[in-house]
Amino acid sequence: MNHRIDEMLEPGSKIGILGGGQLGRMLAVAATRLGFKSHIFEPAKNSPASQVSFQVSTASYEDEKALIEFAKDVDVITYEFENIPTSALDILEKIVPIRPGRDALRISQDRIIEKDFLSDLGLKTAPYQLVEDLSSLQTASKNIGLPAILKTTRLGYDGKGQVRLSENSNLEEEYRKLENHSLVYEGFVDFEFEVSVIAARNLSGQVACYDPGQNIHVNGILHTTTVPSQLNSKQTIDAVLIASKILESLNYIGVLGVELFHTKAGLIVNEIAPRVHNSGHWTQNGCSIDQFEQHIRAITGWPLGDGKRHTNVVMENLIGDEIKRAATLALDGNISLHLYGKNDIKPGRKMGHFNLVREK
Amino acid sequence: MNHRIDEMLEPGSKIGILGGGQLGRMLAVAATRLGFKSHIFEPAKNSPASQVSFQVSTASYEDEKALIEFAKDVDVITYEFENIPTSALDILEKIVPIRPGRDALRISQDRIIEKDFLSDLGLKTAPYQLVEDLSSLQTASKNIGLPAILKTTRLGYDGKGQVRLSENSNLEEEYRKLENHSLVYEGFVDFEFEVSVIAARNLSGQVACYDPGQNIHVNGILHTTTVPSQLNSKQTIDAVLIASKILESLNYIGVLGVELFHTKAGLIVNEIAPRVHNSGHWTQNGCSIDQFEQHIRAITGWPLGDGKRHTNVVMENLIGDEIKRAATLALDGNISLHLYGKNDIKPGRKMGHFNLVREK
C-alpha cells in the first residue's frame, strides 16, 4: 500500500478510520458494503467500531510507532471526530492521504478560526468575539449584548464546554467555570428552527447534498432530525448553496455537516463538522446511498450518490437509559433501529438511534 | 452464556453464524445494527463475513473442540447454508439452540424428503420420483415424461448437480454424469415465471412475509429479482399462505425462502431454503427492516418487521467478472451496491449484487 491515491480505489483496498465510536462503526459497515476493508485506530478497547471492522489498532494518538504501522497498512485515512491531535496528523499525513484534509480540521477544531473562515466567505454567523480574560468578556457582553453563550474555542461537543449567559448572570462566576480555556462569546440568535445540510464533495470535485433536516436539541444534545424540514424551496436552495460554498472553498473531500439557524433575516451558519454527522443518520433509511457510504465514496474517488430522498424520516437519538426503549420500538414496522454496541449505559451517552420512516 | 433462550435476547448478546459467505456477512452486519455481537464459524480464512464480525472461529466442521468452544461462546446459533454436516449440528445443539431448527435442515438437505414434506402439506410440487439406478431412471422417464431434470437429492445449488433431459437425450449418458449420487427425477413444469416469498416466523409465533419477488435465472444462477412481481393480488395472497403453511408446520424460527413456479394451474413449490435467500436481497433497499435483520430478530425473540415495502426494486447479481461493472453502476444514484469482499474473481461466483430503487 503506502501510495498516494489520485484515482478510484479498487474494492479490496483498506480504509483507515481514526476513532472507534458509532460514526466509525457505521463508516466501517458502509466501507464493507463497497467491498473495502476497514482498519480502526482507537485508544479504547472493544469500541463500537471494532466490533465490525476488518482490523483494529488499539493505541494512543501519542504512540508514534502504532500510528506509522496504521498509516502503512491503509490506502487512505479518514476520521469520525475533528479533535485529533495535530502531532498524530503530522505523522500520518507523511505516509498516506488524510481526507477530509488538514484545512478542514484546522478550521473546525477552533470556533474562532471557524467563524472567521465563514465570515470571510461572506456567510452569516452569530456575532462573536474572542474572550481572553474577564475584562474582554465584559467588553464582549457590552458590544454584542445578552443573552449569549460563552464557549470554549476548542473541544466542546454535545453542549459540553459552554455556559449560557443572561441579564441575570454573574459574568465573573460564569467565567470562572471555563477559565483556563480559550473562549468565544457568541451573541444570542433569535432563530425559528435549526436545520443541517449534509453535503459531500469527492476527489473529482463532484458535489451532492441531501435534503436539509430539521433538528431539535434537548439538553444540548441532538434529539430528533426530521426530513423534510420546514424550509421552503427557496430557503432549501440557499442552505444547499451555503454548504456547497464551504466545500468548494476548502477543496473539501468527504462528507461535511453544516448546522444552520433559520431566522427572520435568513440562514445563519451555526457550526460545521468535517465528518459524517448525527443529523445525517436519517439518510440510512431515506436514501439509496446514505451519508456513511457517501463519505466512503468521496474519499475513495468513487462517484457520489445523488442524495435523492425516497421517504420521509424522523431520526431520534437514544440517549442513556432510552436504549431500554429498543424492544418496544422494535414493535413498530416503520421503525429501523441502529444500536451502537456500547457496553455501559451512561447519562448523556449516545447509545443508538432510530429512523421512523413514512412514505412521501 | 451457554444457556437456553426462550425470551428476547438483550443487545450485547452474541449470535453464532455457521458459514462465512456473503449471507453470513450481511447477517453479521444486521446483528450489529441491533447491538448484537457476531461470531462466525467458517473453515476458510479471510471469508466475506469475517471482515465484519466481532469474532471468528476458523475451523473445520469436523473439529469437535472448536465446535464446542464456539457453541459455548454464543447465545444462539444460526447458519447461512443448509448443508451443515449432521455430526456438527449434534455437537452444537447440546450446548445452545440452533435456529431454524433441525427439522427444517433435515427437510431442505434432501430434495426427496423436501418434496414428500411439501406434498404431505397438500402443496403442489413438480412430479418427482427417486432414481436409484438406470432402470429406475427409465421408469421415471416413462411415468413422468420428458422434458425433465435429473438432480442430486443433496448438495446441489446454483444449477450444480443437475442435468436437463429432453426427448433427444441419451438417458444412460446423462445418468453416468451423476451416478454415485442419490438422484431425483423431476418432471418439467411449464411455468410462466418464478417468484419467491421471503417469510419469517419468530419465537412467539409471529409471522411476516415480504412481497413476492419475481426471479430470472441465467445459467442456473439467479440473475434478477423484481418487486412487485407480476402476480395479481389473489395470487400474492396464495403465495404468502403457502409460505406461512410451511413455517407453521415446522414451528419454524427464522427467515425461510420459498421458490414458487407460477403456472396456468396455479402455484407450484419449486424448493425451500431455511435461511436468508438471494432473492430477498431487494429488501435491503425496499423495506425498513430487511431479510437479514428480520432473521436476526426472529432467532433472538425480537418482534418482526411487518415486511412492508416502500419502494419498487430490481435486484441484480454481479457474477464473476460482472463485479467490474461496480464503478459504472456507482454512477447511478438509484443504485445501491453491495459487494462481498471476495478476493478472487471466479466464473459463476457471486461477487456482489445491486438494488435499483424506483419510487412506488
PDB file of C-alpha atoms in Angstrom, chain B residues 95-348:
ATOM      1  CA  ILE B  95     -24.926 -26.655  24.116  1.00  0.00           C
ATOM      2  CA  VAL B  96     -27.030 -23.884  22.594  1.00  0.00           C
ATOM      3  CA  PRO B  97     -30.202 -23.607  20.460  1.00  0.00           C
ATOM      4  CA  ILE B  98     -29.861 -23.798  16.670  1.00  0.00           C
ATOM      5  CA  ARG B  99     -32.386 -21.717  14.779  1.00  0.00           C
ATOM      6  CA  PRO B 100     -34.016 -22.502  12.386  1.00  0.00           C
ATOM      7  CA  GLY B 101     -34.286 -25.971  13.946  1.00  0.00           C
ATOM      8  CA  ARG B 102     -33.103 -29.387  12.859  1.00  0.00           C
ATOM      9  CA  ASP B 103     -36.383 -30.324  11.131  1.00  0.00           C
ATOM     10  CA  ALA B 104     -36.024 -27.533   8.609  1.00  0.00           C
ATOM     11  CA  LEU B 105     -32.436 -28.585   7.909  1.00  0.00           C
ATOM     12  CA  ARG B 106     -33.260 -32.271   7.579  1.00  0.00           C
ATOM     13  CA  ILE B 107     -36.000 -31.493   5.072  1.00  0.00           C
ATOM     14  CA  SER B 108     -34.136 -28.981   2.962  1.00  0.00           C
ATOM     15  CA  GLN B 109     -30.947 -31.053   2.797  1.00  0.00           C
ATOM     16  CA  ASP B 110     -32.673 -33.703   0.669  1.00  0.00           C
ATOM     17  CA  ARG B 111     -34.862 -32.982  -2.348  1.00  0.00           C
ATOM     18  CA  ILE B 112     -36.914 -36.159  -1.931  1.00  0.00           C
ATOM     19  CA  ILE B 113     -37.642 -35.554   1.755  1.00  0.00           C
ATOM     20  CA  GLU B 114     -38.471 -31.933   0.892  1.00  0.00           C
ATOM     21  CA  LYS B 115     -40.930 -32.864  -1.833  1.00  0.00           C
ATOM     22  CA  ASP B 116     -42.532 -35.542   0.352  1.00  0.00           C
ATOM     23  CA  PHE B 117     -42.924 -32.965   3.128  1.00  0.00           C
ATOM     24  CA  LEU B 118     -44.488 -30.406   0.782  1.00  0.00           C
ATOM     25  CA  SER B 119     -46.844 -32.973  -0.742  1.00  0.00           C
ATOM     26  CA  ASP B 120     -47.925 -34.102   2.719  1.00  0.00           C
ATOM     27  CA  LEU B 121     -48.861 -30.479   3.458  1.00  0.00           C
ATOM     28  CA  GLY B 122     -51.124 -30.562   0.403  1.00  0.00           C
ATOM     29  CA  LEU B 123     -48.855 -28.256  -1.588  1.00  0.00           C
ATOM     30  CA  LYS B 124     -48.197 -28.806  -5.280  1.00  0.00           C
ATOM     31  CA  THR B 125     -44.717 -29.687  -6.484  1.00  0.00           C
ATOM     32  CA  ALA B 126     -43.303 -30.813  -9.810  1.00  0.00           C
ATOM     33  CA  PRO B 127     -43.948 -34.548 -10.389  1.00  0.00           C
ATOM     34  CA  TYR B 128     -40.924 -36.376  -8.980  1.00  0.00           C
ATOM     35  CA  GLN B 129     -39.529 -39.845  -8.461  1.00  0.00           C
ATOM     36  CA  LEU B 130     -36.474 -41.276  -6.714  1.00  0.00           C
ATOM     37  CA  VAL B 131     -33.810 -42.570  -9.130  1.00  0.00           C
ATOM     38  CA  GLU B 132     -31.599 -45.337  -7.747  1.00  0.00           C
ATOM     39  CA  ASP B 133     -30.235 -46.819 -10.942  1.00  0.00           C
ATOM     40  CA  LEU B 134     -30.524 -46.577 -14.721  1.00  0.00           C
ATOM     41  CA  SER B 135     -33.586 -48.786 -14.780  1.00  0.00           C
ATOM     42  CA  SER B 136     -35.474 -46.586 -12.289  1.00  0.00           C
ATOM     43  CA  LEU B 137     -34.467 -43.562 -14.375  1.00  0.00           C
ATOM     44  CA  GLN B 138     -36.077 -45.203 -17.401  1.00  0.00           C
ATOM     45  CA  THR B 139     -39.202 -45.974 -15.392  1.00  0.00           C
ATOM     46  CA  ALA B 140     -39.408 -42.397 -14.104  1.00  0.00           C
ATOM     47  CA  SER B 141     -38.990 -41.090 -17.624  1.00  0.00           C
ATOM     48  CA  LYS B 142     -41.899 -43.258 -18.750  1.00  0.00           C
ATOM     49  CA  ASN B 143     -44.130 -42.335 -15.793  1.00  0.00           C
ATOM     50  CA  ILE B 144     -43.439 -38.622 -15.648  1.00  0.00           C
ATOM     51  CA  GLY B 145     -42.367 -37.903 -19.220  1.00  0.00           C
ATOM     52  CA  LEU B 146     -39.877 -35.615 -20.903  1.00  0.00           C
ATOM     53  CA  PRO B 147     -38.528 -32.945 -20.789  1.00  0.00           C
ATOM     54  CA  ALA B 148     -37.345 -33.319 -17.190  1.00  0.00           C
ATOM     55  CA  ILE B 149     -34.461 -32.541 -14.856  1.00  0.00           C
ATOM     56  CA  LEU B 150     -32.330 -35.122 -13.112  1.00  0.00           C
ATOM     57  CA  LYS B 151     -30.895 -33.749  -9.855  1.00  0.00           C
ATOM     58  CA  THR B 152     -28.777 -34.991  -6.987  1.00  0.00           C
ATOM     59  CA  THR B 153     -31.022 -35.222  -3.925  1.00  0.00           C
ATOM     60  CA  ARG B 154     -28.362 -33.494  -1.814  1.00  0.00           C
ATOM     61  CA  LEU B 155     -25.813 -30.640  -2.042  1.00  0.00           C
ATOM     62  CA  GLY B 156     -26.900 -29.109  -5.360  1.00  0.00           C
ATOM     63  CA  TYR B 157     -27.078 -25.332  -5.709  1.00  0.00           C
ATOM     64  CA  ASP B 158     -26.850 -22.626  -8.386  1.00  0.00           C
ATOM     65  CA  GLY B 159     -27.520 -25.153 -11.140  1.00  0.00           C
ATOM     66  CA  LYS B 160     -24.784 -27.529  -9.978  1.00  0.00           C
ATOM     67  CA  GLY B 161     -25.550 -31.243  -9.605  1.00  0.00           C
ATOM     68  CA  GLN B 162     -28.249 -31.415 -12.261  1.00  0.00           C
ATOM     69  CA  VAL B 163     -28.752 -32.277 -15.927  1.00  0.00           C
ATOM     70  CA  ARG B 164     -31.622 -31.454 -18.248  1.00  0.00           C
ATOM     71  CA  LEU B 165     -33.257 -34.313 -20.111  1.00  0.00           C
ATOM     72  CA  SER B 166     -35.173 -33.984 -23.378  1.00  0.00           C
ATOM     73  CA  GLU B 167     -36.631 -36.338 -25.995  1.00  0.00           C
ATOM     74  CA  ASN B 168     -33.197 -36.299 -27.667  1.00  0.00           C
ATOM     75  CA  SER B 169     -31.159 -37.108 -24.557  1.00  0.00           C
ATOM     76  CA  ASN B 170     -29.305 -40.361 -24.189  1.00  0.00           C
ATOM     77  CA  LEU B 171     -30.590 -41.321 -20.733  1.00  0.00           C
ATOM     78  CA  GLU B 172     -27.696 -43.614 -19.981  1.00  0.00           C
ATOM     79  CA  GLU B 173     -25.087 -40.991 -20.900  1.00  0.00           C
ATOM     80  CA  GLU B 174     -26.790 -38.367 -18.771  1.00  0.00           C
ATOM     81  CA  TYR B 175     -27.174 -40.812 -15.897  1.00  0.00           C
ATOM     82  CA  ARG B 176     -23.415 -41.525 -15.910  1.00  0.00           C
ATOM     83  CA  LYS B 177     -22.748 -37.796 -15.228  1.00  0.00           C
ATOM     84  CA  LEU B 178     -24.473 -38.015 -11.871  1.00  0.00           C
ATOM     85  CA  GLU B 179     -24.293 -41.650 -10.840  1.00  0.00           C
ATOM     86  CA  ASN B 180     -22.842 -42.398  -7.401  1.00  0.00           C
ATOM     87  CA  HIS B 181     -25.300 -39.819  -6.079  1.00  0.00           C
ATOM     88  CA  SER B 182     -28.815 -40.340  -4.854  1.00  0.00           C
ATOM     89  CA  LEU B 183     -30.965 -38.752  -7.573  1.00  0.00           C
ATOM     90  CA  VAL B 184     -34.425 -37.373  -8.153  1.00  0.00           C
ATOM     91  CA  TYR B 185     -36.249 -37.168 -11.474  1.00  0.00           C
ATOM     92  CA  GLU B 186     -38.308 -34.012 -11.709  1.00  0.00           C
ATOM     93  CA  GLY B 187     -40.909 -33.546 -14.400  1.00  0.00           C
ATOM     94  CA  PHE B 188     -40.832 -30.396 -16.475  1.00  0.00           C
ATOM     95  CA  VAL B 189     -43.093 -27.633 -15.167  1.00  0.00           C
ATOM     96  CA  ASP B 190     -44.460 -25.364 -17.853  1.00  0.00           C
ATOM     97  CA  PHE B 191     -44.290 -22.193 -15.767  1.00  0.00           C
ATOM     98  CA  GLU B 192     -44.846 -18.627 -16.842  1.00  0.00           C
ATOM     99  CA  PHE B 193     -42.441 -17.179 -14.299  1.00  0.00           C
ATOM    100  CA  GLU B 194     -40.851 -17.912 -10.935  1.00  0.00           C
ATOM    101  CA  VAL B 195     -41.418 -15.943  -7.757  1.00  0.00           C
ATOM    102  CA  SER B 196     -40.040 -16.317  -4.284  1.00  0.00           C
ATOM    103  CA  VAL B 197     -41.566 -15.460  -0.958  1.00  0.00           C
ATOM    104  CA  ILE B 198     -39.254 -14.477   1.877  1.00  0.00           C
ATOM    105  CA  ALA B 199     -41.157 -15.282   5.038  1.00  0.00           C
ATOM    106  CA  ALA B 200     -40.283 -15.207   8.721  1.00  0.00           C
ATOM    107  CA  ARG B 201     -41.573 -16.594  11.972  1.00  0.00           C
ATOM    108  CA  ASN B 202     -40.209 -15.624  15.377  1.00  0.00           C
ATOM    109  CA  LEU B 203     -40.021 -17.248  18.790  1.00  0.00           C
ATOM    110  CA  SER B 204     -43.525 -16.080  19.769  1.00  0.00           C
ATOM    111  CA  GLY B 205     -45.012 -17.462  16.554  1.00  0.00           C
ATOM    112  CA  GLN B 206     -45.426 -14.091  14.860  1.00  0.00           C
ATOM    113  CA  VAL B 207     -45.303 -14.488  11.057  1.00  0.00           C
ATOM    114  CA  ALA B 208     -44.394 -11.832   8.475  1.00  0.00           C
ATOM    115  CA  CYS B 209     -43.867 -12.048   4.720  1.00  0.00           C
ATOM    116  CA  TYR B 210     -42.309  -9.710   2.205  1.00  0.00           C
ATOM    117  CA  ASP B 211     -43.917  -9.123  -1.179  1.00  0.00           C
ATOM    118  CA  PRO B 212     -43.131 -11.964  -3.583  1.00  0.00           C
ATOM    119  CA  GLY B 213     -40.223 -11.129  -5.891  1.00  0.00           C
ATOM    120  CA  GLN B 214     -40.076 -12.327  -9.487  1.00  0.00           C
ATOM    121  CA  ASN B 215     -36.884 -14.182 -10.372  1.00  0.00           C
ATOM    122  CA  ILE B 216     -34.958 -14.605 -13.592  1.00  0.00           C
ATOM    123  CA  HIS B 217     -32.166 -17.171 -13.699  1.00  0.00           C
ATOM    124  CA  VAL B 218     -29.303 -17.283 -16.178  1.00  0.00           C
ATOM    125  CA  ASN B 219     -27.221 -20.461 -16.453  1.00  0.00           C
ATOM    126  CA  GLY B 220     -28.971 -21.815 -13.377  1.00  0.00           C
ATOM    127  CA  ILE B 221     -27.924 -18.863 -11.215  1.00  0.00           C
ATOM    128  CA  LEU B 222     -30.284 -16.151 -10.018  1.00  0.00           C
ATOM    129  CA  HIS B 223     -29.828 -13.087 -12.239  1.00  0.00           C
ATOM    130  CA  THR B 224     -32.525 -10.625 -11.115  1.00  0.00           C
ATOM    131  CA  THR B 225     -35.359 -10.370  -8.607  1.00  0.00           C
ATOM    132  CA  THR B 226     -38.016  -7.732  -9.264  1.00  0.00           C
ATOM    133  CA  VAL B 227     -40.648  -6.355  -6.877  1.00  0.00           C
ATOM    134  CA  PRO B 228     -43.509  -6.022  -7.393  1.00  0.00           C
ATOM    135  CA  SER B 229     -43.905  -9.308  -9.264  1.00  0.00           C
ATOM    136  CA  GLN B 230     -46.499  -9.992 -11.965  1.00  0.00           C
ATOM    137  CA  LEU B 231     -48.674 -11.954  -9.530  1.00  0.00           C
ATOM    138  CA  ASN B 232     -52.122 -10.437  -9.071  1.00  0.00           C
ATOM    139  CA  SER B 233     -53.347  -9.763  -5.550  1.00  0.00           C
ATOM    140  CA  LYS B 234     -55.153 -13.085  -5.207  1.00  0.00           C
ATOM    141  CA  GLN B 235     -52.052 -14.975  -6.336  1.00  0.00           C
ATOM    142  CA  THR B 236     -49.879 -12.903  -3.996  1.00  0.00           C
ATOM    143  CA  ILE B 237     -52.061 -13.962  -1.088  1.00  0.00           C
ATOM    144  CA  ASP B 238     -51.863 -17.595  -2.232  1.00  0.00           C
ATOM    145  CA  ALA B 239     -48.078 -17.370  -2.312  1.00  0.00           C
ATOM    146  CA  VAL B 240     -47.939 -15.897   1.178  1.00  0.00           C
ATOM    147  CA  LEU B 241     -50.305 -18.564   2.514  1.00  0.00           C
ATOM    148  CA  ILE B 242     -48.097 -21.324   1.117  1.00  0.00           C
ATOM    149  CA  ALA B 243     -45.044 -19.873   2.868  1.00  0.00           C
ATOM    150  CA  SER B 244     -46.995 -19.419   6.065  1.00  0.00           C
ATOM    151  CA  LYS B 245     -48.234 -23.024   5.985  1.00  0.00           C
ATOM    152  CA  ILE B 246     -44.642 -24.272   5.724  1.00  0.00           C
ATOM    153  CA  LEU B 247     -43.495 -22.042   8.599  1.00  0.00           C
ATOM    154  CA  GLU B 248     -46.299 -23.165  10.892  1.00  0.00           C
ATOM    155  CA  SER B 249     -45.968 -26.853  10.139  1.00  0.00           C
ATOM    156  CA  LEU B 250     -42.285 -26.760  11.115  1.00  0.00           C
ATOM    157  CA  ASN B 251     -42.674 -24.462  14.126  1.00  0.00           C
ATOM    158  CA  TYR B 252     -40.060 -22.621  12.174  1.00  0.00           C
ATOM    159  CA  ILE B 253     -37.909 -19.855  13.726  1.00  0.00           C
ATOM    160  CA  GLY B 254     -36.119 -17.537  11.292  1.00  0.00           C
ATOM    161  CA  VAL B 255     -36.350 -16.460   7.674  1.00  0.00           C
ATOM    162  CA  LEU B 256     -37.381 -19.007   5.047  1.00  0.00           C
ATOM    163  CA  GLY B 257     -37.102 -18.646   1.280  1.00  0.00           C
ATOM    164  CA  VAL B 258     -39.809 -20.350  -0.796  1.00  0.00           C
ATOM    165  CA  GLU B 259     -39.396 -20.555  -4.579  1.00  0.00           C
ATOM    166  CA  LEU B 260     -42.660 -20.918  -6.470  1.00  0.00           C
ATOM    167  CA  PHE B 261     -43.477 -21.506 -10.133  1.00  0.00           C
ATOM    168  CA  HIS B 262     -46.446 -19.564 -11.417  1.00  0.00           C
ATOM    169  CA  THR B 263     -48.289 -21.851 -13.844  1.00  0.00           C
ATOM    170  CA  LYS B 264     -51.679 -21.772 -15.537  1.00  0.00           C
ATOM    171  CA  ALA B 265     -52.782 -24.341 -12.956  1.00  0.00           C
ATOM    172  CA  GLY B 266     -51.672 -22.196 -10.005  1.00  0.00           C
ATOM    173  CA  LEU B 267     -48.573 -22.004  -7.826  1.00  0.00           C
ATOM    174  CA  ILE B 268     -46.175 -24.925  -7.573  1.00  0.00           C
ATOM    175  CA  VAL B 269     -43.451 -25.076  -4.931  1.00  0.00           C
ATOM    176  CA  ASN B 270     -40.003 -25.434  -6.519  1.00  0.00           C
ATOM    177  CA  GLU B 271     -37.872 -25.519  -3.386  1.00  0.00           C
ATOM    178  CA  ILE B 272     -37.441 -24.091   0.081  1.00  0.00           C
ATOM    179  CA  ALA B 273     -34.331 -22.732   1.792  1.00  0.00           C
ATOM    180  CA  PRO B 274     -34.200 -22.497   5.607  1.00  0.00           C
ATOM    181  CA  ARG B 275     -32.235 -19.247   5.608  1.00  0.00           C
ATOM    182  CA  VAL B 276     -31.981 -15.780   4.161  1.00  0.00           C
ATOM    183  CA  HIS B 277     -32.127 -16.023   0.402  1.00  0.00           C
ATOM    184  CA  ASN B 278     -30.515 -14.338  -2.588  1.00  0.00           C
ATOM    185  CA  SER B 279     -33.971 -13.465  -3.914  1.00  0.00           C
ATOM    186  CA  GLY B 280     -34.603 -11.451  -0.719  1.00  0.00           C
ATOM    187  CA  HIS B 281     -31.674  -9.054  -1.113  1.00  0.00           C
ATOM    188  CA  TRP B 282     -34.014  -6.411  -2.549  1.00  0.00           C
ATOM    189  CA  THR B 283     -35.392  -5.920   0.991  1.00  0.00           C
ATOM    190  CA  GLN B 284     -32.138  -4.133   1.902  1.00  0.00           C
ATOM    191  CA  ASN B 285     -33.323  -1.130  -0.046  1.00  0.00           C
ATOM    192  CA  GLY B 286     -37.060  -1.704  -0.218  1.00  0.00           C
ATOM    193  CA  CYS B 287     -38.051  -2.137   3.433  1.00  0.00           C
ATOM    194  CA  SER B 288     -37.342  -0.565   6.822  1.00  0.00           C
ATOM    195  CA  ILE B 289     -36.282  -3.950   8.134  1.00  0.00           C
ATOM    196  CA  ASP B 290     -34.504  -6.191   5.615  1.00  0.00           C
ATOM    197  CA  GLN B 291     -34.449 -10.001   5.490  1.00  0.00           C
ATOM    198  CA  PHE B 292     -31.144 -10.153   7.371  1.00  0.00           C
ATOM    199  CA  GLU B 293     -32.377  -8.115  10.313  1.00  0.00           C
ATOM    200  CA  GLN B 294     -35.693  -9.971  10.123  1.00  0.00           C
ATOM    201  CA  HIS B 295     -33.813 -13.254  10.532  1.00  0.00           C
ATOM    202  CA  ILE B 296     -31.791 -11.942  13.478  1.00  0.00           C
ATOM    203  CA  ARG B 297     -34.983 -10.624  15.085  1.00  0.00           C
ATOM    204  CA  ALA B 298     -36.726 -13.958  14.602  1.00  0.00           C
ATOM    205  CA  ILE B 299     -33.973 -16.084  16.145  1.00  0.00           C
ATOM    206  CA  THR B 300     -33.369 -13.704  19.070  1.00  0.00           C
ATOM    207  CA  GLY B 301     -37.032 -13.492  20.064  1.00  0.00           C
ATOM    208  CA  TRP B 302     -37.436  -9.894  18.887  1.00  0.00           C
ATOM    209  CA  PRO B 303     -40.620  -8.653  17.212  1.00  0.00           C
ATOM    210  CA  LEU B 304     -40.592  -8.996  13.421  1.00  0.00           C
ATOM    211  CA  GLY B 305     -40.714  -6.126  10.980  1.00  0.00           C
ATOM    212  CA  ASP B 306     -44.028  -6.064   9.108  1.00  0.00           C
ATOM    213  CA  GLY B 307     -42.373  -6.613   5.724  1.00  0.00           C
ATOM    214  CA  LYS B 308     -43.938  -3.510   4.206  1.00  0.00           C
ATOM    215  CA  ARG B 309     -42.275  -2.399   1.003  1.00  0.00           C
ATOM    216  CA  HIS B 310     -41.757   1.324   0.495  1.00  0.00           C
ATOM    217  CA  THR B 311     -40.168   1.293  -2.975  1.00  0.00           C
ATOM    218  CA  ASN B 312     -40.012  -0.771  -6.139  1.00  0.00           C
ATOM    219  CA  VAL B 313     -36.729  -2.596  -6.541  1.00  0.00           C
ATOM    220  CA  VAL B 314     -34.828  -4.645  -9.100  1.00  0.00           C
ATOM    221  CA  MET B 315     -32.041  -6.676  -7.512  1.00  0.00           C
ATOM    222  CA  GLU B 316     -29.327  -7.898  -9.860  1.00  0.00           C
ATOM    223  CA  ASN B 317     -26.465 -10.249  -9.004  1.00  0.00           C
ATOM    224  CA  LEU B 318     -22.892  -9.486 -10.014  1.00  0.00           C
ATOM    225  CA  ILE B 319     -21.437 -12.835 -11.057  1.00  0.00           C
ATOM    226  CA  GLY B 320     -17.738 -13.348 -11.750  1.00  0.00           C
ATOM    227  CA  ASP B 321     -16.354 -10.592 -13.980  1.00  0.00           C
ATOM    228  CA  GLU B 322     -19.555  -8.592 -13.644  1.00  0.00           C
ATOM    229  CA  ILE B 323     -18.057  -7.171 -10.434  1.00  0.00           C
ATOM    230  CA  LYS B 324     -16.055  -4.927 -12.769  1.00  0.00           C
ATOM    231  CA  ARG B 325     -19.299  -3.089 -13.527  1.00  0.00           C
ATOM    232  CA  ALA B 326     -19.302  -1.730  -9.949  1.00  0.00           C
ATOM    233  CA  ALA B 327     -17.597   1.565 -10.763  1.00  0.00           C
ATOM    234  CA  THR B 328     -20.025   2.286 -13.594  1.00  0.00           C
ATOM    235  CA  LEU B 329     -23.059   1.211 -11.573  1.00  0.00           C
ATOM    236  CA  ALA B 330     -21.929   3.577  -8.819  1.00  0.00           C
ATOM    237  CA  LEU B 331     -22.660   6.466 -11.195  1.00  0.00           C
ATOM    238  CA  ASP B 332     -26.403   5.815 -10.936  1.00  0.00           C
ATOM    239  CA  GLY B 333     -27.897   7.495  -7.877  1.00  0.00           C
ATOM    240  CA  ASN B 334     -30.769   4.999  -7.836  1.00  0.00           C
ATOM    241  CA  ILE B 335     -28.412   2.065  -7.436  1.00  0.00           C
ATOM    242  CA  SER B 336     -27.277   0.723  -4.108  1.00  0.00           C
ATOM    243  CA  LEU B 337     -24.234  -1.550  -4.348  1.00  0.00           C
ATOM    244  CA  HIS B 338     -23.455  -4.471  -2.071  1.00  0.00           C
ATOM    245  CA  LEU B 339     -20.054  -6.035  -2.725  1.00  0.00           C
ATOM    246  CA  TYR B 340     -18.908  -9.097  -0.833  1.00  0.00           C
ATOM    247  CA  GLY B 341     -15.192  -8.517  -0.285  1.00  0.00           C
ATOM    248  CA  LYS B 342     -14.141 -11.711  -2.087  1.00  0.00           C
ATOM    249  CA  ASN B 343     -10.512 -11.706  -3.130  1.00  0.00           C
ATOM    250  CA  ASP B 344     -10.641 -13.786  -6.287  1.00  0.00           C
ATOM    251  CA  ILE B 345     -12.973 -13.388  -9.210  1.00  0.00           C
ATOM    252  CA  LYS B 346     -14.149 -16.788 -10.489  1.00  0.00           C
ATOM    253  CA  PRO B 347     -16.677 -17.576 -13.223  1.00  0.00           C
ATOM    254  CA  GLY B 348     -20.086 -18.264 -11.691  1.00  0.00           C
TER     255      GLY B 348
END
